[in-house]
Coordinates of C-alpha atoms and ligand atoms in Angstrom, one line a residue:
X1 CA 119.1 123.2 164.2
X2 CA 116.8 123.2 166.8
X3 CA 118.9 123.8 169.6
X4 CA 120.7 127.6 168.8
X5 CA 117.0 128.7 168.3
X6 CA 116.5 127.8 171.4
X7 CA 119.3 129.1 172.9
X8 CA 118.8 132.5 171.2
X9 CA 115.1 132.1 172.7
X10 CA 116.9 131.8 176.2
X11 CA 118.9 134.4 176.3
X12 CA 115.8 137.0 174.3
X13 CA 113.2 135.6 177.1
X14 CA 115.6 135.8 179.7
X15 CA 116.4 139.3 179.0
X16 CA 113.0 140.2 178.7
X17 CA 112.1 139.2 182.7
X18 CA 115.3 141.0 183.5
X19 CA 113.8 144.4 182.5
X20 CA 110.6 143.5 183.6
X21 CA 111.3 142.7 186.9
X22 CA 114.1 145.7 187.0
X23 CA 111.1 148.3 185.6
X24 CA 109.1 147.0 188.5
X25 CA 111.9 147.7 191.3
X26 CA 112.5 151.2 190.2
X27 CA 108.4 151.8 190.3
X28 CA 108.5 150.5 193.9
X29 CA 111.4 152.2 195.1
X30 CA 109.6 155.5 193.6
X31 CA 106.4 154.8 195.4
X32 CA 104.9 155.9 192.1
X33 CA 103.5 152.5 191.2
X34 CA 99.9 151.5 192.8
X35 CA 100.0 149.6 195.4
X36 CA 100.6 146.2 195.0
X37 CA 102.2 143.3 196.2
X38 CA 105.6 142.1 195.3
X39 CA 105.9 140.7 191.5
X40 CA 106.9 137.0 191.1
X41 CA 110.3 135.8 191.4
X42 CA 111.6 134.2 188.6
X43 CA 111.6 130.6 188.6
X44 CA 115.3 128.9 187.4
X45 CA 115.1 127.0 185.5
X46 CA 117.6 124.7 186.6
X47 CA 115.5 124.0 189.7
X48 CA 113.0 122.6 187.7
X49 CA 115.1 120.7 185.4
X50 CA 116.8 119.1 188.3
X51 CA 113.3 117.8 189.7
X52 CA 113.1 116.1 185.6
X53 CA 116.0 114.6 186.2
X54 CA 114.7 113.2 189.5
X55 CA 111.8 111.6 188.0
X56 CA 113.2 110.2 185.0
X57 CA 115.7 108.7 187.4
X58 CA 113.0 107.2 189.7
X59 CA 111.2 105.8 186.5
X60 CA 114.9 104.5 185.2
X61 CA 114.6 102.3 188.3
X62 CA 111.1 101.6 188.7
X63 CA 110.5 99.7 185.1
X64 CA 110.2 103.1 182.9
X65 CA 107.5 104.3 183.9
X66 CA 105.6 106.3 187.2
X67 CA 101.7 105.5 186.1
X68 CA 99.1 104.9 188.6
X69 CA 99.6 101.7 191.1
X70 CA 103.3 101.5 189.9
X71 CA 106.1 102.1 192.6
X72 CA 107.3 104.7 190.4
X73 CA 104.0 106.6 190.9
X74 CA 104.5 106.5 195.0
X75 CA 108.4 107.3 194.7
X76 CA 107.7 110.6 192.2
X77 CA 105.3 111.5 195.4
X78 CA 107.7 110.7 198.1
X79 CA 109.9 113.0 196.3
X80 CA 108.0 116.0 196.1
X81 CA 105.9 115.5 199.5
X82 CA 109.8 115.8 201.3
X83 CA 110.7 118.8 199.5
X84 CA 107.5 120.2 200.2
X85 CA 107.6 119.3 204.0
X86 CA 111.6 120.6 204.2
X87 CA 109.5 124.1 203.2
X88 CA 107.5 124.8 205.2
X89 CA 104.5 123.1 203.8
X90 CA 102.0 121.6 205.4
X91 CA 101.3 118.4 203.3
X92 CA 98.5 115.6 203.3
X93 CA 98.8 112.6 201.3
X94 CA 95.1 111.6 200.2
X95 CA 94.6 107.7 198.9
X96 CA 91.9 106.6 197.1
X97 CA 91.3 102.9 194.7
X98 CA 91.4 103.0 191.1
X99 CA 91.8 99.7 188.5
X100 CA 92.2 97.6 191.7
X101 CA 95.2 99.8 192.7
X102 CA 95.9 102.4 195.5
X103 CA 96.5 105.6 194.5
X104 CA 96.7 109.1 195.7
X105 CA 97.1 112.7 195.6
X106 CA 99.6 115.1 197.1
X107 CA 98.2 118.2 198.9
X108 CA 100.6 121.0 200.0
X109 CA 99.5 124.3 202.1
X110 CA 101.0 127.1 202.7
X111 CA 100.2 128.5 206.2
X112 CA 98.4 131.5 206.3
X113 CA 96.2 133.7 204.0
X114 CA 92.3 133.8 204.0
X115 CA 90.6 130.4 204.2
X116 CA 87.6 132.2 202.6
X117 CA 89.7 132.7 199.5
X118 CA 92.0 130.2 198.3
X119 CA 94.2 129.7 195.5
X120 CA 95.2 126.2 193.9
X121 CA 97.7 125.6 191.3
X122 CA 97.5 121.5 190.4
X123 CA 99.4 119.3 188.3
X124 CA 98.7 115.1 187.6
X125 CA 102.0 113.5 189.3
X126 CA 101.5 109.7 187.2
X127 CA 102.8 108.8 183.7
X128 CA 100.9 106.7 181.3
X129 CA 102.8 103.2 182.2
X130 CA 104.3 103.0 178.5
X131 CA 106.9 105.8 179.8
X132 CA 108.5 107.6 182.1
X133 CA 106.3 110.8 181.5
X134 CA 108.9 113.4 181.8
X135 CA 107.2 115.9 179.6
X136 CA 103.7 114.5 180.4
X137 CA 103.2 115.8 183.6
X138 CA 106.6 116.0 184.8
X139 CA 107.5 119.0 183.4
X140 CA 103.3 120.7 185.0
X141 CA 104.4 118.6 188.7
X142 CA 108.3 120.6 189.0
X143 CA 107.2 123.6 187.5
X144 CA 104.6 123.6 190.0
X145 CA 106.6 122.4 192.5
X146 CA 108.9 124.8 192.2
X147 CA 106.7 127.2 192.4
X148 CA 105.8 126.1 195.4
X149 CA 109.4 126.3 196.8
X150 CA 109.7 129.6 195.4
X151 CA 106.9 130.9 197.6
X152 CA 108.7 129.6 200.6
X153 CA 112.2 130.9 199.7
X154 CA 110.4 134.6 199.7
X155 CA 108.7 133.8 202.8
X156 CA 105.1 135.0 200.5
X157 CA 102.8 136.3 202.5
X158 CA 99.4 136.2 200.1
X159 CA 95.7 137.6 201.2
X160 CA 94.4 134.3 199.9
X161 CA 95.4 131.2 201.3
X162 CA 97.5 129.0 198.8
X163 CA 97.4 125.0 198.1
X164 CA 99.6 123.2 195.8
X165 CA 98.2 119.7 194.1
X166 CA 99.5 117.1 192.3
X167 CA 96.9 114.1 191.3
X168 CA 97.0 110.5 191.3
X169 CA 95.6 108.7 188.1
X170 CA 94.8 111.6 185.8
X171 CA 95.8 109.5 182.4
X172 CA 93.0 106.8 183.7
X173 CA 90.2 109.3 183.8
X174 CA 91.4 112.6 186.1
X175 CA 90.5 109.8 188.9
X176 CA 92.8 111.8 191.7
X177 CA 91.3 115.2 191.1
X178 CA 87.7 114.2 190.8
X179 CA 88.2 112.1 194.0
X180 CA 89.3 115.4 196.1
X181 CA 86.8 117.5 194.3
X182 CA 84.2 115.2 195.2
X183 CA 85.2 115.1 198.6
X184 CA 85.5 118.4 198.9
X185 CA 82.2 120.1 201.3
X186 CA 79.9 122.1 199.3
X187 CA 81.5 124.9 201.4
X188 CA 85.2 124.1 200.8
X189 CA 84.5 124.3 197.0
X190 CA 83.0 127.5 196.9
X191 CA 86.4 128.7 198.8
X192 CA 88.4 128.3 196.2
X193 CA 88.6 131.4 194.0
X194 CA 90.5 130.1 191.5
X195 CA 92.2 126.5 190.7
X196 CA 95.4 126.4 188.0
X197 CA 96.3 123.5 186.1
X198 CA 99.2 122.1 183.6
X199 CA 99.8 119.2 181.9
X200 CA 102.3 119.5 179.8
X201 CA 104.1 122.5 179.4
X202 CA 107.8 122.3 177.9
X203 CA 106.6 120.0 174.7
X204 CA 109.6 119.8 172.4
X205 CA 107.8 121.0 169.5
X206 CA 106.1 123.7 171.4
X207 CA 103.0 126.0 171.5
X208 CA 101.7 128.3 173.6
X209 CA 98.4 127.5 174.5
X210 CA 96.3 129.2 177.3
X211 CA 92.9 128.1 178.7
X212 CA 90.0 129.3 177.6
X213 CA 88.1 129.2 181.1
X214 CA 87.1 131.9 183.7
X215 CA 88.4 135.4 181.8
X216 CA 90.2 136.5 184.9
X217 CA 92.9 134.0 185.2
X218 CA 92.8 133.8 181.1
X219 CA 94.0 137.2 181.3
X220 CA 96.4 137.0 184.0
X221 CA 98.5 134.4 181.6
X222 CA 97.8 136.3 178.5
X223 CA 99.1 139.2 180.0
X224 CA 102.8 137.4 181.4
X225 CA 103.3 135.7 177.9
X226 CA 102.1 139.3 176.3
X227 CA 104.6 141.2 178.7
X228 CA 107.9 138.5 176.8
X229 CA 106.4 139.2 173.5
X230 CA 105.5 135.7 173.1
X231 CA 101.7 135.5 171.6
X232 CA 99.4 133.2 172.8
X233 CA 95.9 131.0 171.4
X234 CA 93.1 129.5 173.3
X235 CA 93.9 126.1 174.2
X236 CA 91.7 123.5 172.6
X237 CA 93.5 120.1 171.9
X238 CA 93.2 119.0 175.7
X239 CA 89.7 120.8 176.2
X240 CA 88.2 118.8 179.3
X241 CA 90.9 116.6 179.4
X242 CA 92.6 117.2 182.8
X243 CA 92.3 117.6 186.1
X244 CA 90.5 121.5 185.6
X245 CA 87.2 119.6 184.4
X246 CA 86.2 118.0 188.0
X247 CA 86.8 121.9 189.3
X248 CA 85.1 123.6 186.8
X249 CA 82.3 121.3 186.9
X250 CA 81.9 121.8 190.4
X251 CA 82.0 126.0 190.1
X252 CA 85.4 126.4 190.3
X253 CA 87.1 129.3 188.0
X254 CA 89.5 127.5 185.7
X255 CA 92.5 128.0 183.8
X256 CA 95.7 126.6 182.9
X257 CA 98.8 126.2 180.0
X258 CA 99.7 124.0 177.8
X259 CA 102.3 123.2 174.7
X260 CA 100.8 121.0 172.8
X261 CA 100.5 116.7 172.5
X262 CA 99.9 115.1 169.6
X263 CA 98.4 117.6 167.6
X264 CA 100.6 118.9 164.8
X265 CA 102.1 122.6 164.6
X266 CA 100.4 124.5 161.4
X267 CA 103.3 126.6 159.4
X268 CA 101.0 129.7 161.0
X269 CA 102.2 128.2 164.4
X270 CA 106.0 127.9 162.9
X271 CA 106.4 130.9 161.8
X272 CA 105.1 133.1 165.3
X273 CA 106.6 130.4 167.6
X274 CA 109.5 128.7 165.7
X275 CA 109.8 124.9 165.7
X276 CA 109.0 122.4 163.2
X277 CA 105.4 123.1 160.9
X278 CA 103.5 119.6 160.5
X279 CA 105.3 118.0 163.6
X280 CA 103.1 116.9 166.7
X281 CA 103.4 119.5 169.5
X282 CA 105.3 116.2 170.9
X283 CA 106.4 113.5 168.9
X284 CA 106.8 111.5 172.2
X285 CA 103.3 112.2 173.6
X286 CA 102.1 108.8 176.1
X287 CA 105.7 107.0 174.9
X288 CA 108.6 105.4 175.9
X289 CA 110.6 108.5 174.3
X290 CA 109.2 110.9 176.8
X291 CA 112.3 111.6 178.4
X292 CA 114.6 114.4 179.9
X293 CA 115.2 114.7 176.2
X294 CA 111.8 115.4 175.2
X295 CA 111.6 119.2 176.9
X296 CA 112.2 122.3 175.1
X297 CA 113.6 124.8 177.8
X298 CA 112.1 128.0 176.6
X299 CA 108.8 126.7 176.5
X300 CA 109.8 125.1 179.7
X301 CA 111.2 128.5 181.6
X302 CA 108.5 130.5 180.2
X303 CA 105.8 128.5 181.5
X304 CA 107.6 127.8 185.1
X305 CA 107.7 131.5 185.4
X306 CA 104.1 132.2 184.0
X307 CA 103.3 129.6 186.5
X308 CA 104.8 131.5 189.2
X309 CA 103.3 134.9 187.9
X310 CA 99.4 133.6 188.0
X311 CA 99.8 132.1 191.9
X312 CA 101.6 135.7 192.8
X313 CA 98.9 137.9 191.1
X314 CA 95.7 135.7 192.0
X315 CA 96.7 135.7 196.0
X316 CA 97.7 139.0 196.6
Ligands
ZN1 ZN1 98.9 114.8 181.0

Protein backbone atom coordinates (compact mmCIF):
# COMPACT_ATOMS: atom_id res chain seq x y z
CA UNK A 1 0.00 0.00 0.00
CA UNK A 2 2.47 2.10 1.08
CA UNK A 3 5.05 1.61 -1.32
CA UNK A 4 3.17 2.67 -5.03
CA UNK A 5 2.34 5.93 -3.21
CA UNK A 6 5.54 6.30 -2.79
CA UNK A 7 6.69 5.47 -5.92
CA UNK A 8 4.10 7.73 -7.61
CA UNK A 9 5.58 10.46 -5.08
CA UNK A 10 8.96 9.77 -6.78
CA UNK A 11 8.38 9.96 -9.96
CA UNK A 12 5.68 13.48 -9.33
CA UNK A 13 8.71 15.07 -7.05
CA UNK A 14 11.20 14.04 -9.41
CA UNK A 15 9.50 15.56 -12.24
CA UNK A 16 8.90 18.59 -10.50
CA UNK A 17 12.99 19.42 -9.88
CA UNK A 18 13.35 18.40 -13.53
CA UNK A 19 11.38 21.54 -14.70
CA UNK A 20 12.65 23.48 -12.03
CA UNK A 21 16.00 23.17 -12.57
CA UNK A 22 15.34 23.19 -16.65
CA UNK A 23 13.23 26.70 -16.19
CA UNK A 24 16.28 27.93 -14.42
CA UNK A 25 18.88 26.94 -17.34
CA UNK A 26 16.84 28.58 -19.98
CA UNK A 27 16.68 32.00 -17.60
CA UNK A 28 20.41 31.80 -17.54
CA UNK A 29 21.18 31.07 -20.86
CA UNK A 30 18.76 34.22 -21.64
CA UNK A 31 20.59 36.49 -19.29
CA UNK A 32 17.11 37.58 -18.48
CA UNK A 33 17.17 36.21 -14.89
CA UNK A 34 18.96 38.47 -12.11
CA UNK A 35 21.93 37.67 -11.30
CA UNK A 36 22.53 34.97 -9.23
CA UNK A 37 24.57 32.19 -8.52
CA UNK A 38 24.08 28.67 -9.86
CA UNK A 39 20.92 26.79 -8.38
CA UNK A 40 21.56 23.52 -6.33
CA UNK A 41 22.25 20.33 -7.98
CA UNK A 42 20.10 17.72 -7.17
CA UNK A 43 21.08 15.42 -4.66
CA UNK A 44 20.53 11.36 -5.76
CA UNK A 45 19.22 9.80 -3.94
CA UNK A 46 21.03 6.80 -4.31
CA UNK A 47 24.09 8.47 -2.92
CA UNK A 48 22.52 8.97 0.14
CA UNK A 49 20.95 5.68 0.40
CA UNK A 50 24.25 4.05 -0.18
CA UNK A 51 25.86 5.99 2.94
CA UNK A 52 22.42 4.21 5.02
CA UNK A 53 23.48 1.24 3.95
CA UNK A 54 27.02 1.96 5.16
CA UNK A 55 25.98 2.72 8.59
CA UNK A 56 23.52 0.13 9.15
CA UNK A 57 26.33 -2.19 8.08
CA UNK A 58 28.83 -0.68 10.51
CA UNK A 59 26.15 -1.03 13.36
CA UNK A 60 25.34 -4.79 11.96
CA UNK A 61 28.92 -5.42 13.15
CA UNK A 62 29.51 -3.27 15.94
CA UNK A 63 26.58 -4.80 18.40
CA UNK A 64 23.44 -2.87 16.62
CA UNK A 65 23.94 0.14 17.43
CA UNK A 66 26.53 3.50 16.71
CA UNK A 67 25.68 5.56 20.14
CA UNK A 68 28.17 7.57 21.88
CA UNK A 69 31.46 5.71 23.35
CA UNK A 70 30.46 2.63 21.14
CA UNK A 71 32.97 1.52 18.27
CA UNK A 72 30.07 1.92 16.05
CA UNK A 73 29.94 5.67 16.91
CA UNK A 74 33.95 6.09 15.79
CA UNK A 75 33.54 3.71 12.67
CA UNK A 76 30.14 5.88 11.33
CA UNK A 77 32.87 8.93 11.72
CA UNK A 78 35.79 7.19 10.08
CA UNK A 79 33.51 6.70 7.33
CA UNK A 80 32.37 10.03 6.62
CA UNK A 81 35.77 11.93 7.72
CA UNK A 82 37.47 9.70 4.49
CA UNK A 83 34.89 10.61 2.07
CA UNK A 84 35.11 14.08 3.20
CA UNK A 85 38.97 14.09 3.05
CA UNK A 86 38.89 12.13 -0.62
CA UNK A 87 36.92 15.74 -1.48
CA UNK A 88 38.58 18.09 -0.92
CA UNK A 89 37.64 18.90 2.55
CA UNK A 90 39.52 19.98 5.05
CA UNK A 91 38.47 17.95 8.15
CA UNK A 92 39.13 18.14 11.99
CA UNK A 93 38.08 15.57 14.35
CA UNK A 94 37.22 17.38 17.76
CA UNK A 95 37.14 14.84 21.09
CA UNK A 96 35.65 15.72 24.04
CA UNK A 97 34.32 13.23 27.46
CA UNK A 98 30.90 12.47 28.09
CA UNK A 99 29.31 9.52 30.60
CA UNK A 100 33.04 8.49 31.14
CA UNK A 101 33.48 7.93 27.35
CA UNK A 102 35.37 9.78 24.52
CA UNK A 103 33.53 11.14 22.09
CA UNK A 104 33.72 13.59 19.21
CA UNK A 105 32.55 15.64 16.44
CA UNK A 106 33.36 15.71 12.78
CA UNK A 107 34.21 19.18 11.24
CA UNK A 108 34.55 19.54 7.41
CA UNK A 109 35.57 22.92 5.52
CA UNK A 110 35.34 23.75 2.36
CA UNK A 111 38.37 26.03 1.33
CA UNK A 112 37.49 29.27 0.36
CA UNK A 113 34.62 31.88 0.84
CA UNK A 114 34.52 34.75 3.37
CA UNK A 115 35.66 33.77 6.91
CA UNK A 116 33.56 36.77 8.02
CA UNK A 117 30.42 34.94 6.89
CA UNK A 118 30.09 31.38 7.21
CA UNK A 119 27.56 28.89 6.63
CA UNK A 120 27.05 25.56 8.70
CA UNK A 121 24.79 22.73 7.90
CA UNK A 122 25.10 20.05 11.07
CA UNK A 123 23.75 16.76 11.75
CA UNK A 124 24.24 14.33 15.26
CA UNK A 125 26.38 11.31 13.74
CA UNK A 126 25.47 8.75 17.15
CA UNK A 127 22.40 6.44 17.63
CA UNK A 128 20.66 5.95 20.84
CA UNK A 129 22.61 2.49 21.78
CA UNK A 130 19.09 0.47 21.61
CA UNK A 131 19.65 0.72 17.61
CA UNK A 132 21.31 1.22 14.79
CA UNK A 133 19.81 4.74 14.20
CA UNK A 134 19.37 4.67 10.53
CA UNK A 135 16.56 7.08 10.35
CA UNK A 136 17.68 8.80 13.59
CA UNK A 137 20.34 10.69 12.41
CA UNK A 138 21.54 8.69 9.68
CA UNK A 139 19.37 9.70 7.22
CA UNK A 140 20.30 14.22 8.63
CA UNK A 141 24.41 12.78 8.65
CA UNK A 142 24.26 11.30 4.53
CA UNK A 143 21.96 13.76 3.46
CA UNK A 144 24.27 16.22 4.78
CA UNK A 145 27.09 14.51 3.75
CA UNK A 146 26.11 14.34 0.52
CA UNK A 147 25.56 17.55 0.36
CA UNK A 148 28.81 18.06 1.15
CA UNK A 149 30.12 15.96 -1.73
CA UNK A 150 27.93 17.53 -3.95
CA UNK A 151 29.58 20.97 -3.39
CA UNK A 152 32.78 19.38 -4.25
CA UNK A 153 31.66 17.50 -7.47
CA UNK A 154 30.54 21.25 -8.77
CA UNK A 155 33.69 22.65 -7.64
CA UNK A 156 31.15 25.56 -5.55
CA UNK A 157 32.62 28.50 -5.24
CA UNK A 158 30.24 30.33 -2.38
CA UNK A 159 30.80 34.17 -1.09
CA UNK A 160 30.51 32.71 2.38
CA UNK A 161 32.74 30.28 3.61
CA UNK A 162 31.04 26.75 4.20
CA UNK A 163 31.47 24.04 7.20
CA UNK A 164 29.81 20.75 7.43
CA UNK A 165 29.19 19.08 11.14
CA UNK A 166 28.27 16.13 12.39
CA UNK A 167 28.04 15.79 16.42
CA UNK A 168 29.07 13.37 18.92
CA UNK A 169 26.52 12.54 21.79
CA UNK A 170 23.43 14.52 20.73
CA UNK A 171 20.86 11.67 22.16
CA UNK A 172 22.78 12.21 25.72
CA UNK A 173 22.11 15.94 25.84
CA UNK A 174 23.33 17.76 22.31
CA UNK A 175 26.83 17.11 24.39
CA UNK A 176 29.04 17.34 20.85
CA UNK A 177 27.42 20.60 19.58
CA UNK A 178 27.37 22.42 22.87
CA UNK A 179 30.98 21.39 23.36
CA UNK A 180 32.12 23.19 19.92
CA UNK A 181 29.70 26.05 20.48
CA UNK A 182 31.19 26.59 23.70
CA UNK A 183 34.54 26.51 22.42
CA UNK A 184 33.91 28.53 19.90
CA UNK A 185 35.64 32.52 20.48
CA UNK A 186 33.03 35.10 21.05
CA UNK A 187 34.29 36.15 17.59
CA UNK A 188 34.09 32.83 15.71
CA UNK A 189 30.35 32.73 16.81
CA UNK A 190 29.30 35.83 15.63
CA UNK A 191 30.82 34.57 12.04
CA UNK A 192 28.51 32.30 11.41
CA UNK A 193 25.55 33.73 9.55
CA UNK A 194 23.56 30.93 9.63
CA UNK A 195 23.85 27.18 11.13
CA UNK A 196 21.38 24.30 9.50
CA UNK A 197 20.38 21.33 11.31
CA UNK A 198 18.43 17.80 10.76
CA UNK A 199 17.71 15.04 12.73
CA UNK A 200 15.60 12.99 11.13
CA UNK A 201 14.46 13.55 7.90
CA UNK A 202 13.16 10.45 5.84
CA UNK A 203 10.64 9.12 8.79
CA UNK A 204 8.62 6.29 7.38
CA UNK A 205 5.47 7.79 8.29
CA UNK A 206 6.42 11.19 7.21
CA UNK A 207 5.87 14.98 7.75
CA UNK A 208 7.15 17.91 6.59
CA UNK A 209 8.22 19.99 9.30
CA UNK A 210 10.28 23.17 8.97
CA UNK A 211 11.91 25.19 11.80
CA UNK A 212 10.41 27.85 13.20
CA UNK A 213 13.78 29.98 13.92
CA UNK A 214 15.46 32.95 12.19
CA UNK A 215 12.69 33.88 9.21
CA UNK A 216 15.40 33.98 6.66
CA UNK A 217 16.47 30.47 6.51
CA UNK A 218 12.55 29.52 7.44
CA UNK A 219 11.82 30.99 4.23
CA UNK A 220 14.58 29.64 2.22
CA UNK A 221 12.99 25.89 3.03
CA UNK A 222 9.52 26.97 2.72
CA UNK A 223 10.14 28.28 -0.44
CA UNK A 224 12.05 24.70 -2.06
CA UNK A 225 9.17 22.48 -0.53
CA UNK A 226 6.61 25.36 -1.90
CA UNK A 227 8.40 25.32 -5.35
CA UNK A 228 7.50 20.80 -5.39
CA UNK A 229 4.05 21.57 -4.22
CA UNK A 230 4.62 19.88 -1.08
CA UNK A 231 3.18 22.24 1.97
CA UNK A 232 4.94 22.59 4.92
CA UNK A 233 4.17 23.38 9.09
CA UNK A 234 6.37 24.88 11.79
CA UNK A 235 8.16 22.16 13.42
CA UNK A 236 7.35 21.79 17.04
CA UNK A 237 7.70 18.03 18.32
CA UNK A 238 11.64 18.39 18.62
CA UNK A 239 11.52 22.25 19.62
CA UNK A 240 15.05 22.69 21.43
CA UNK A 241 15.77 19.28 21.18
CA UNK A 242 18.91 19.18 18.89
CA UNK A 243 21.95 20.33 18.19
CA UNK A 244 20.29 24.06 16.78
CA UNK A 245 19.63 25.03 20.61
CA UNK A 246 23.57 25.45 21.74
CA UNK A 247 23.73 27.79 18.33
CA UNK A 248 20.75 29.64 18.82
CA UNK A 249 21.50 30.21 22.35
CA UNK A 250 24.70 31.49 21.57
CA UNK A 251 23.22 34.16 18.67
CA UNK A 252 23.34 32.00 15.98
CA UNK A 253 20.36 32.20 13.17
CA UNK A 254 18.69 28.82 13.25
CA UNK A 255 16.87 26.48 11.22
CA UNK A 256 16.45 23.14 10.18
CA UNK A 257 13.84 20.00 8.90
CA UNK A 258 12.33 17.39 10.19
CA UNK A 259 9.69 14.34 9.57
CA UNK A 260 8.51 13.56 12.52
CA UNK A 261 9.37 10.96 15.77
CA UNK A 262 7.07 9.69 17.81
CA UNK A 263 4.36 11.97 17.49
CA UNK A 264 1.36 10.69 15.61
CA UNK A 265 0.20 11.96 12.08
CA UNK A 266 -3.49 13.73 12.54
CA UNK A 267 -5.92 12.65 9.43
CA UNK A 268 -5.30 16.66 8.51
CA UNK A 269 -1.60 15.47 8.08
CA UNK A 270 -2.88 12.22 5.98
CA UNK A 271 -4.81 13.67 3.83
CA UNK A 272 -2.07 16.75 2.50
CA UNK A 273 0.96 14.40 2.94
CA UNK A 274 -0.32 10.81 2.45
CA UNK A 275 0.71 8.11 4.98
CA UNK A 276 -0.92 6.49 7.73
CA UNK A 277 -3.46 9.06 10.12
CA UNK A 278 -2.86 8.12 14.00
CA UNK A 279 0.60 6.44 13.28
CA UNK A 280 3.81 7.88 14.94
CA UNK A 281 5.79 10.02 12.41
CA UNK A 282 8.09 6.72 13.10
CA UNK A 283 6.97 3.77 14.62
CA UNK A 284 10.74 2.90 15.11
CA UNK A 285 11.78 6.20 16.75
CA UNK A 286 15.06 5.34 19.48
CA UNK A 287 14.56 1.24 18.51
CA UNK A 288 16.03 -1.63 17.48
CA UNK A 289 13.71 -1.42 14.21
CA UNK A 290 15.38 1.77 13.03
CA UNK A 291 16.80 0.25 10.07
CA UNK A 292 17.49 0.79 6.29
CA UNK A 293 13.81 -0.29 6.35
CA UNK A 294 12.56 2.42 8.34
CA UNK A 295 13.16 5.41 5.50
CA UNK A 296 10.57 6.61 3.29
CA UNK A 297 12.49 7.82 0.05
CA UNK A 298 10.37 10.77 -0.94
CA UNK A 299 10.53 12.34 2.30
CA UNK A 300 14.13 11.21 2.08
CA UNK A 301 14.97 12.79 -1.58
CA UNK A 302 13.01 15.80 -0.88
CA UNK A 303 14.79 16.73 2.08
CA UNK A 304 18.43 15.70 0.76
CA UNK A 305 17.65 18.18 -1.99
CA UNK A 306 16.09 20.98 0.24
CA UNK A 307 19.15 20.30 2.09
CA UNK A 308 21.28 21.05 -0.71
CA UNK A 309 19.01 24.10 -1.81
CA UNK A 310 19.45 26.11 1.76
CA UNK A 311 23.60 25.64 1.71
CA UNK A 312 23.47 26.84 -2.17
CA UNK A 313 21.18 29.92 -1.47
CA UNK A 314 22.57 30.94 2.07
CA UNK A 315 26.39 31.07 0.59
CA UNK A 316 26.04 32.67 -2.44
ZN1 LIG B 1 18.07 12.62 16.60
Amino acid sequence: MKLSVSARAVAAGGMATALLLAGGAVADAASSAPSRAAAAPDIPLAGVKAHLSQLQSIATANGGNRAHGRPGYKASLDYLKAKLDAAGYTTTVQQFTASGRTGYNLIADWPGGDPNQVVMAGSHLDSVSSGPGINDNGSGSAAVLETALAVSRAQYKPAKHLRFAWWGAEEIGLVGSRHYVNRLATGDRSRISAYLNFDMVGSPNPGYFVYDDDPAIEKTFKDYFGGLGVPTEIETEGDGRSDHAPFKSAGVPVGGLFTGASRAKTAAQAAKWGGTAGQAFDRCYHSSCDTTANIDDTALNRNSDAVAHAVWELSE
